[in-house]
Short mmCIF file of C-alpha atoms and ligand atoms in Angstrom, two decimals:
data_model
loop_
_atom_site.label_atom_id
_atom_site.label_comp_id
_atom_site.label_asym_id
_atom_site.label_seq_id
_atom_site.Cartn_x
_atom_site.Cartn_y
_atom_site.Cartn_z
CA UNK A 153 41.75 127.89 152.35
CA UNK A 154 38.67 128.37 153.97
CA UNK A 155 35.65 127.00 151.65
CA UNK A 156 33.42 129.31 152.17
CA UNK A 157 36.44 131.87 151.25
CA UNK A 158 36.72 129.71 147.95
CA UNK A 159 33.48 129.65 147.12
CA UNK A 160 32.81 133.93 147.35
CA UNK A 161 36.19 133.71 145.24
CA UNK A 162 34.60 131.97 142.73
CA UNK A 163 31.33 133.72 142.94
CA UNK A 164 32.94 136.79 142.69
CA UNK A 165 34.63 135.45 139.47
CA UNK A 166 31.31 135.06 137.87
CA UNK A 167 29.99 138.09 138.82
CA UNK A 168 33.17 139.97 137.23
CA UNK A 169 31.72 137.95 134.07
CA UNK A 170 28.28 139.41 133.92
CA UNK A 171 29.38 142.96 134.29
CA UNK A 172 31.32 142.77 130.76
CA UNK A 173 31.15 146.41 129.17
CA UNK A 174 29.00 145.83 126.11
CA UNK A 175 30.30 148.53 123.28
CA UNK A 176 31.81 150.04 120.50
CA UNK A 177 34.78 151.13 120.94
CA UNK A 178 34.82 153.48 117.84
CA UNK A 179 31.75 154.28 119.01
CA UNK A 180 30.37 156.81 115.49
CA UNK A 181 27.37 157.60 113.30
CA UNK A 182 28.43 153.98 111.07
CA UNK A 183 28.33 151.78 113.93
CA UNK A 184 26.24 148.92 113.45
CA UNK A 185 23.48 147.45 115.62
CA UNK A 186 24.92 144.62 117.32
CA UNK A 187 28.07 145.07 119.36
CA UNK A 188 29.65 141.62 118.70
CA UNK A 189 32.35 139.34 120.54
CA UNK A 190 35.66 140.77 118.47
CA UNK A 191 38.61 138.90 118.74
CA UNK A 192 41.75 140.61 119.92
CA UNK A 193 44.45 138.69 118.64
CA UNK A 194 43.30 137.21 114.61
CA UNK A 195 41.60 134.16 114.75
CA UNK A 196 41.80 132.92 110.75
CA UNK A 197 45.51 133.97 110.32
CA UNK A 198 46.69 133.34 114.00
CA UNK A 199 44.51 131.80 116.34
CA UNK A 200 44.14 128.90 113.59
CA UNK A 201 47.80 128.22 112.69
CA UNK A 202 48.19 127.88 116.71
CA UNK A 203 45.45 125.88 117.53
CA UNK A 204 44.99 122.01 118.28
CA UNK A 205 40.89 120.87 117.17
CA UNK A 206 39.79 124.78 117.38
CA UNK A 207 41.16 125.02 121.16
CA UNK A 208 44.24 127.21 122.09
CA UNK A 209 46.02 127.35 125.69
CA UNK A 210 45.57 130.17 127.94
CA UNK A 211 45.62 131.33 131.91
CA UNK A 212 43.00 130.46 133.46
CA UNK A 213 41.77 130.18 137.13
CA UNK A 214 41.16 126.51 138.47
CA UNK A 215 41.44 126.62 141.77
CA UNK A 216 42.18 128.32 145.32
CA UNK A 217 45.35 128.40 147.32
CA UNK A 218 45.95 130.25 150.82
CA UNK A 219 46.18 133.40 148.81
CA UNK A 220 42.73 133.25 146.44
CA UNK A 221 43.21 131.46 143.02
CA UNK A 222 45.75 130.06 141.32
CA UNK A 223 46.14 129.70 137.70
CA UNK A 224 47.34 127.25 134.94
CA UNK A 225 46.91 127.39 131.19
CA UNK A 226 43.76 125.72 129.58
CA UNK A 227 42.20 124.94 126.87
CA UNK A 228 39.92 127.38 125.50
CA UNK A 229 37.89 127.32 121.96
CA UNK A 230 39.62 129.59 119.68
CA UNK A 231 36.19 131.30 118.76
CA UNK A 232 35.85 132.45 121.99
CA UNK A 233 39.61 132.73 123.14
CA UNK A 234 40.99 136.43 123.61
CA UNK A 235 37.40 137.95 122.68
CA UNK A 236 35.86 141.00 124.08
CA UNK A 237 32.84 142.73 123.20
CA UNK A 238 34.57 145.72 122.38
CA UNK A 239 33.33 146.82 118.52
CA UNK A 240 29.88 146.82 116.69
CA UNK A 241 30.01 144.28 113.87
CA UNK A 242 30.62 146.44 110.93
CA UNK A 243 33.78 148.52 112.40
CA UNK A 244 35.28 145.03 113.79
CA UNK A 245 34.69 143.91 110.62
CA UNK A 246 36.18 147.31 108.67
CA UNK A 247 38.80 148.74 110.93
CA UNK A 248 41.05 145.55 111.05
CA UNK A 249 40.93 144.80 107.26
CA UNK A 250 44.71 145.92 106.78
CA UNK A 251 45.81 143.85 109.52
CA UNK A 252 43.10 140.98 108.94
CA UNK A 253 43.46 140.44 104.80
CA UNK A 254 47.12 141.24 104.76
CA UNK A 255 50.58 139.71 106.06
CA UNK A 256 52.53 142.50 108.31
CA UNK A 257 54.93 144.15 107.10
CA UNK A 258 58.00 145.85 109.13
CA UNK A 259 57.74 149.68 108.69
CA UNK A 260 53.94 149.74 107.88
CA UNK A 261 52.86 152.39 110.41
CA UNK A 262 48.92 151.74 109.48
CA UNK A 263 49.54 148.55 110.51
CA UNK A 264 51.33 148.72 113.46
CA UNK A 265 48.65 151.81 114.23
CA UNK A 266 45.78 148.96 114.57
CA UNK A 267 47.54 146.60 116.48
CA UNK A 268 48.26 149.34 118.88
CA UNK A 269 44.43 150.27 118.36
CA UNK A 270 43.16 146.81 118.95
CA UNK A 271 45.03 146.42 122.56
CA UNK A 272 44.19 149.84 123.03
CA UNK A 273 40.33 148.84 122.93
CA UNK A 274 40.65 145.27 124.86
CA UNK A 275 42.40 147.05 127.89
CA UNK A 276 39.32 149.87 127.44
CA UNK A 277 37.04 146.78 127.59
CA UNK A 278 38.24 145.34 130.61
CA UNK A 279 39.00 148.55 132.95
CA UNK A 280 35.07 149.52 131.91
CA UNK A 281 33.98 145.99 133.10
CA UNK A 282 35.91 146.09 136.05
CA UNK A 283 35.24 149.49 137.11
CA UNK A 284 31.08 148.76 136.44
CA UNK A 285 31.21 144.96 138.39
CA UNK A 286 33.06 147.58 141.62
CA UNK A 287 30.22 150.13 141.55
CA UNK A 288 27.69 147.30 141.57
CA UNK A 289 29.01 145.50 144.24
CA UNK A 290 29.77 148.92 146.34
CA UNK A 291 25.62 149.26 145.50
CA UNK A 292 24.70 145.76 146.78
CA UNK A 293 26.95 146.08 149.75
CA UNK A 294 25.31 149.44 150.55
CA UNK A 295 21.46 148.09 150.07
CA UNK A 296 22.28 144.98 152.12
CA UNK A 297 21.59 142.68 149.13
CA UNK A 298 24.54 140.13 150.27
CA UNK A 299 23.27 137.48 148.44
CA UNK A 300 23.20 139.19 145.54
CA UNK A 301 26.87 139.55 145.56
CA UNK A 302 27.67 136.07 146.91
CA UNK A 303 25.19 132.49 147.03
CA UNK A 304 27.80 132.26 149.91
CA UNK A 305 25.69 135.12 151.68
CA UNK A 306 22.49 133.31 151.35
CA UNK A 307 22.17 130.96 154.36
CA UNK A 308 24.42 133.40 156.22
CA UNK A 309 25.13 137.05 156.03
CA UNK A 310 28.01 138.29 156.48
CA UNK A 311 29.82 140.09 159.54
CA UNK A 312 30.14 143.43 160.70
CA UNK A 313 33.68 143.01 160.02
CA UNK A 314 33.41 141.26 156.81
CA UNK A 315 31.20 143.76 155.39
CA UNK A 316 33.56 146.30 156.70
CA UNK A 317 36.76 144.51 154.86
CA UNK A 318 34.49 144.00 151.45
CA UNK A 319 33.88 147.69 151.53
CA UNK A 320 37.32 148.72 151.77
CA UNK A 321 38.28 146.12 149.06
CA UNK A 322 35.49 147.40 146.66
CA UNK A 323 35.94 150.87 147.30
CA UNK A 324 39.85 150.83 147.08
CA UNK A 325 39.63 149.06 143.54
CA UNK A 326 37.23 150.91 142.21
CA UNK A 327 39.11 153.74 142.82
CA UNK A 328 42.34 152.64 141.00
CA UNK A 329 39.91 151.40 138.03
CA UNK A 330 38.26 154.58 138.17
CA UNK A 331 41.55 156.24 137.33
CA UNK A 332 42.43 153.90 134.72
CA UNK A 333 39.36 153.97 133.19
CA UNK A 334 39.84 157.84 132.93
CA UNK A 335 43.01 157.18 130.82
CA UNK A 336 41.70 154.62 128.21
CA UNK A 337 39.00 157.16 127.93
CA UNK A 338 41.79 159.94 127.19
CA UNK A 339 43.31 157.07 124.61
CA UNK A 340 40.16 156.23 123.17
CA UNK A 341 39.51 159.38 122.13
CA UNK A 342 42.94 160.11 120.72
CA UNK A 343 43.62 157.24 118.72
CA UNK A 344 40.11 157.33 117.27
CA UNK A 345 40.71 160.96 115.97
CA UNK A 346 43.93 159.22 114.59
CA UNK A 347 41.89 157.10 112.92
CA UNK A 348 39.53 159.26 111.67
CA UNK A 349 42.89 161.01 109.86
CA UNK A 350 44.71 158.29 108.73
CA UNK A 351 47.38 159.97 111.00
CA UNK A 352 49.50 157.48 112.50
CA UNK A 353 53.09 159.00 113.34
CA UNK A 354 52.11 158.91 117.05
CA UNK A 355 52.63 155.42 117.18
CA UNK A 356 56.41 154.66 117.36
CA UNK A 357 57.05 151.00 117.00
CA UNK A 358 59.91 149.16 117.28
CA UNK A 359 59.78 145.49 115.67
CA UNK A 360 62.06 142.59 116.62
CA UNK A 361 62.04 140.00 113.90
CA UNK A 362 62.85 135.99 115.07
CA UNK A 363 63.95 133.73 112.72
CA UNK A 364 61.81 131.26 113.45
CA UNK A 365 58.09 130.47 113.95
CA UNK A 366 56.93 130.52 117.57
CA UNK A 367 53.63 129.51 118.43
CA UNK A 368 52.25 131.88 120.70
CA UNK A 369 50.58 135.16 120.35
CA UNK A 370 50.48 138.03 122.63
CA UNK A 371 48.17 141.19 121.94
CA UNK A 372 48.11 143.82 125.59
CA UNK A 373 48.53 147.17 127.03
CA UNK A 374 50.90 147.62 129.45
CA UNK A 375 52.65 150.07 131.79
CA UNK A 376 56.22 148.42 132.29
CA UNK A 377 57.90 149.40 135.79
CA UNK A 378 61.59 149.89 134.92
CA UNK A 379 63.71 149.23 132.38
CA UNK A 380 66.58 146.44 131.91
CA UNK A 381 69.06 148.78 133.79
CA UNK A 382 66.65 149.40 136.19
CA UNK A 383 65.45 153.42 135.92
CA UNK A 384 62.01 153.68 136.88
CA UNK A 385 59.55 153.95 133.16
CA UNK A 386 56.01 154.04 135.71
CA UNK A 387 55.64 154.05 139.03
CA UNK A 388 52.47 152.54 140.04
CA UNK A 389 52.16 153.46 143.37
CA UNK A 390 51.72 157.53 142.15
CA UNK A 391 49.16 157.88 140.11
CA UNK A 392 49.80 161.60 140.09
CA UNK A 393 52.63 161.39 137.23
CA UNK A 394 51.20 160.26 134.03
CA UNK A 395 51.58 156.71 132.88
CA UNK A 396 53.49 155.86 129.65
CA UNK A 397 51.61 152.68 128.25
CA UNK A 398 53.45 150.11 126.08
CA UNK A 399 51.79 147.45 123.69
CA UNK A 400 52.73 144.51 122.68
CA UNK A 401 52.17 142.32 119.99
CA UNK A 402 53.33 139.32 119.06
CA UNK A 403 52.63 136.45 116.39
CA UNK A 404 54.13 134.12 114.18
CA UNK A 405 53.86 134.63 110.46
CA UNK A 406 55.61 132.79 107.28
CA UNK A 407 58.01 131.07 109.36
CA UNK A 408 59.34 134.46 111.44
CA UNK A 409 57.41 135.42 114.90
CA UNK A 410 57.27 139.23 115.01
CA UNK A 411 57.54 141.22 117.93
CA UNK A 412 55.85 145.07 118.14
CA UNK A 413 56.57 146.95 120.88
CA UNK A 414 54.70 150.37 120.48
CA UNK A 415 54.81 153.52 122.34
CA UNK A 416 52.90 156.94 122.02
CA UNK A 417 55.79 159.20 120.37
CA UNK A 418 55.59 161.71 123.61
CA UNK A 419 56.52 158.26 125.92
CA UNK A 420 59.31 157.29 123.60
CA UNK A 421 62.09 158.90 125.68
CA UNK A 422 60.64 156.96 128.39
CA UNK A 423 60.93 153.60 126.51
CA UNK A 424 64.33 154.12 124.86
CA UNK A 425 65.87 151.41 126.46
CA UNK A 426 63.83 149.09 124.12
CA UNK A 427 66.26 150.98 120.94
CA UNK A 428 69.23 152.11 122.99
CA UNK A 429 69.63 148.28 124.91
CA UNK A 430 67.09 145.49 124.32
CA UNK A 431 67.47 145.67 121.00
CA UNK A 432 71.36 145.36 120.94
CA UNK A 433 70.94 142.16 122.74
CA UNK A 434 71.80 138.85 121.39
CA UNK A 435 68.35 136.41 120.19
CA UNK A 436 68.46 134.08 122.83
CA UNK A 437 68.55 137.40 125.58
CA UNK A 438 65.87 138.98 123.68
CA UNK A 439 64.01 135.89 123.92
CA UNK A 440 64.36 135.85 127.97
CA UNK A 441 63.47 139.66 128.59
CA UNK A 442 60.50 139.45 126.78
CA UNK A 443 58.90 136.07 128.02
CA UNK A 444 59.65 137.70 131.48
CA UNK A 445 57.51 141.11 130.36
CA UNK A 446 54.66 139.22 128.55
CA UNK A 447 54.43 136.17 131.87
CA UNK A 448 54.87 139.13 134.21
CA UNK A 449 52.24 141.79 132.95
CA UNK A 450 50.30 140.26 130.12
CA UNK A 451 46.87 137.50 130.60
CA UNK A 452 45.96 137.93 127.06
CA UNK A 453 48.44 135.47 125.84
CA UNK A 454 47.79 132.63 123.69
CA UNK A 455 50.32 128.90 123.56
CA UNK A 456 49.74 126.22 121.18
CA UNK A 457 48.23 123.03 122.88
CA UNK A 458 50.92 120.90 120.39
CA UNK A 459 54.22 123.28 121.44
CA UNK A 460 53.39 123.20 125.27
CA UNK A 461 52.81 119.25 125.16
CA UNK A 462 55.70 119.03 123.70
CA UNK A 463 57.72 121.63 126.33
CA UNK A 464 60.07 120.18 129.26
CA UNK A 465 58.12 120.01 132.24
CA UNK A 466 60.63 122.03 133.65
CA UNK A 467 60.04 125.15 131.44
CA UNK A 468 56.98 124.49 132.37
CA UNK A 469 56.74 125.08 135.31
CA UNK A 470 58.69 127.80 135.04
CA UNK A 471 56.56 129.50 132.75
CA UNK A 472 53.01 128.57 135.06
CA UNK A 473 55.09 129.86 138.21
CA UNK A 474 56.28 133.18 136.68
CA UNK A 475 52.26 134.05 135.56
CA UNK A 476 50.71 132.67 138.51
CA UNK A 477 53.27 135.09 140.95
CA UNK A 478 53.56 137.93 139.87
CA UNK A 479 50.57 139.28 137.36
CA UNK A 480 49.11 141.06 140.25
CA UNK A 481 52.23 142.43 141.78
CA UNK A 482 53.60 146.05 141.39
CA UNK A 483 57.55 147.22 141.77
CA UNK A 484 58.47 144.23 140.02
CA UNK A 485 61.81 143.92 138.88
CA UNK A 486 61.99 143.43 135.01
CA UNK A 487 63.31 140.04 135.05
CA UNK A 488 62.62 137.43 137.33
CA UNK A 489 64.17 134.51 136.17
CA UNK A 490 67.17 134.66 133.85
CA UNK A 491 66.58 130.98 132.19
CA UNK A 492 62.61 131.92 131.20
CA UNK A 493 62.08 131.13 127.71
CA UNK A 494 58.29 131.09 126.40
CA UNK A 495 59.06 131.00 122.89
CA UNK A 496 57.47 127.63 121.74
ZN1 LIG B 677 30.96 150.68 115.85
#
């Protein structure tokens, strides 16, 4: 790859991590000053069981190919693994208590309410960043402050033609983030009236139970393509017919790993494959279908440094190669690889 190519690629990268949206997203008259860095999947109960000397494994980007940047799991400090500054200190601290000071329970629609709440607020978080780092850049670009948006600009500026292709990049994300960001808006503001009731029949979960402790934790928002016979759930090329989100949440607890899939109750005839087939499946499919979902459409996935050591170097591989493909795609067939198996 061309360096100069690599190094805008990794400018870029940092600039995406200065334009982090900074609030609550509860956002009421109790909010506290100081909007804090909230973790999105439990750091005492599950970031700590998982953990090797207070680092976890996750994606991360280290490094270009022909294509832009390649990724491979990492180490990351659990403090700061899976955060987002997302909540003000005191609703962080409040909201999450029933899912924070107690185990989860099957059937406990409060808590399966905040874990849908908590993804809910982490995808807000990042389609707010996003959208914010495009209209900057689109801003720059238009001033003719090049450097500003690359160091690669500084001894040269760029091309007619490359400002020409960085406008049409800009501008065409910003507006699919723009759109998204319209929806988590339309979520926010449902789920917090939710809250505000203590109404939380909206949320339909269904909850997959394994008999044994995995050590990886998944917490995302997602809007899955088709389903395992492959009808079309959301099509992601029209963004005229509404979207029917999915979250997922998964962690081990007590010797089980749970599994939440949750859908708003309007969406659920939309996601009744997940009752009607998935579900009916034997362990070891289950297992397969779901590490091709979460390596497919999910980045906010924790592994255990010990497990992953410890994993073939076949699987993975497997597992590395399945992320690094296809997170970015769309009309992606629901499985990819029939012998996938995350589960650690
Ligand atoms: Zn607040």
């Amino acid at each position: 790859m061309d360096k100069r190519f690599r190094d805008f690629l990794i400018d870029f990268n940092m600039f995406k991590n200065k334009h982090l949206w900074s609030g609550c997203f509860r956002d009421n008259s109790n909010c506290s000053q100081k909007v804090i860095k909230a973790h999105s999947i439990q750091n005492n109960k599950i970031l700590n069981k998982i953990s090797e000397n207070g680092e976890v494994l996750m994606f991360g980007a280290v490094g270009g190919n022909e294509f832009g940047i390649t990724t491979e799991l990492q180490e990351q400090g659990r403090k700061k693994a899976t955060t987002f500054t997302g909540f003000c200190g005191h609703h962080d601290h409040s909201i999450f208590r029933p899912i924070e000071d107690y185990d989860y329970i099957p059937g406990n629609t409060e808590q399966e309410f905040l874990y849908t709440y908590r993804a809910t607020a982490k995808e807000y978080h990042s389609k707010k960043s996003v959208t914010n780092m495009y209209r900057t850049l689109l801003d720059l670009l238009d001033k003719g402050s090049y450097s500003e948006i690359s160091k690669v600009f500084e001894a040269n500026a760029p091309s007619e033609e490359h400002i020409g292709f960085m406008g049409d990049m800009f501008s065409g994300a910003l507006f699919g983030s723009d759109d998204a960001e319209k929806r988590l808006e339309r979520y926010r503001q449902k789920l917090n009236s939710d809250l505000d009731n203590r109404f939380y029949d909206d949320i339909i979960t269904n909850v997959i139970v394994l008999e044994e402790e995995y050590h990886i934790a998944v917490s995302s928002m997602i809007f899955l393509e088709e389903s395992l016979s492959g009808i079309k759930i959301n099509d992601l090329g029209d963004f005229n017919i509404s979207l029917a989100p999915l979250f997922i949440t998964v962690f081990p607890q007590n010797g089980q790993t749970f599994i939440l899939l949750s859908d708003f109750k309007r969406n659920d005839r939309r996601y009744r494959f997940i009752k009607e087939d998935l579900l009916k499946r034997d362990t070891k499919e289950i297992k397969m279908i779901l590490s091709n979902i979460i390596l497919s459409y999910i980045e906010n996935l924790v592994v255990s440094p010990i497990r992953w050591k410890a994993t073939e170097i076949s699987t993975r591989n497997a597992i590395t190669k399945l992320f690094d493909e296809t997170t970015q795609e769309v009309d992606k067939p629901l499985i990819i690889d029939h012998n996938l198996d995350l589960f650690l």
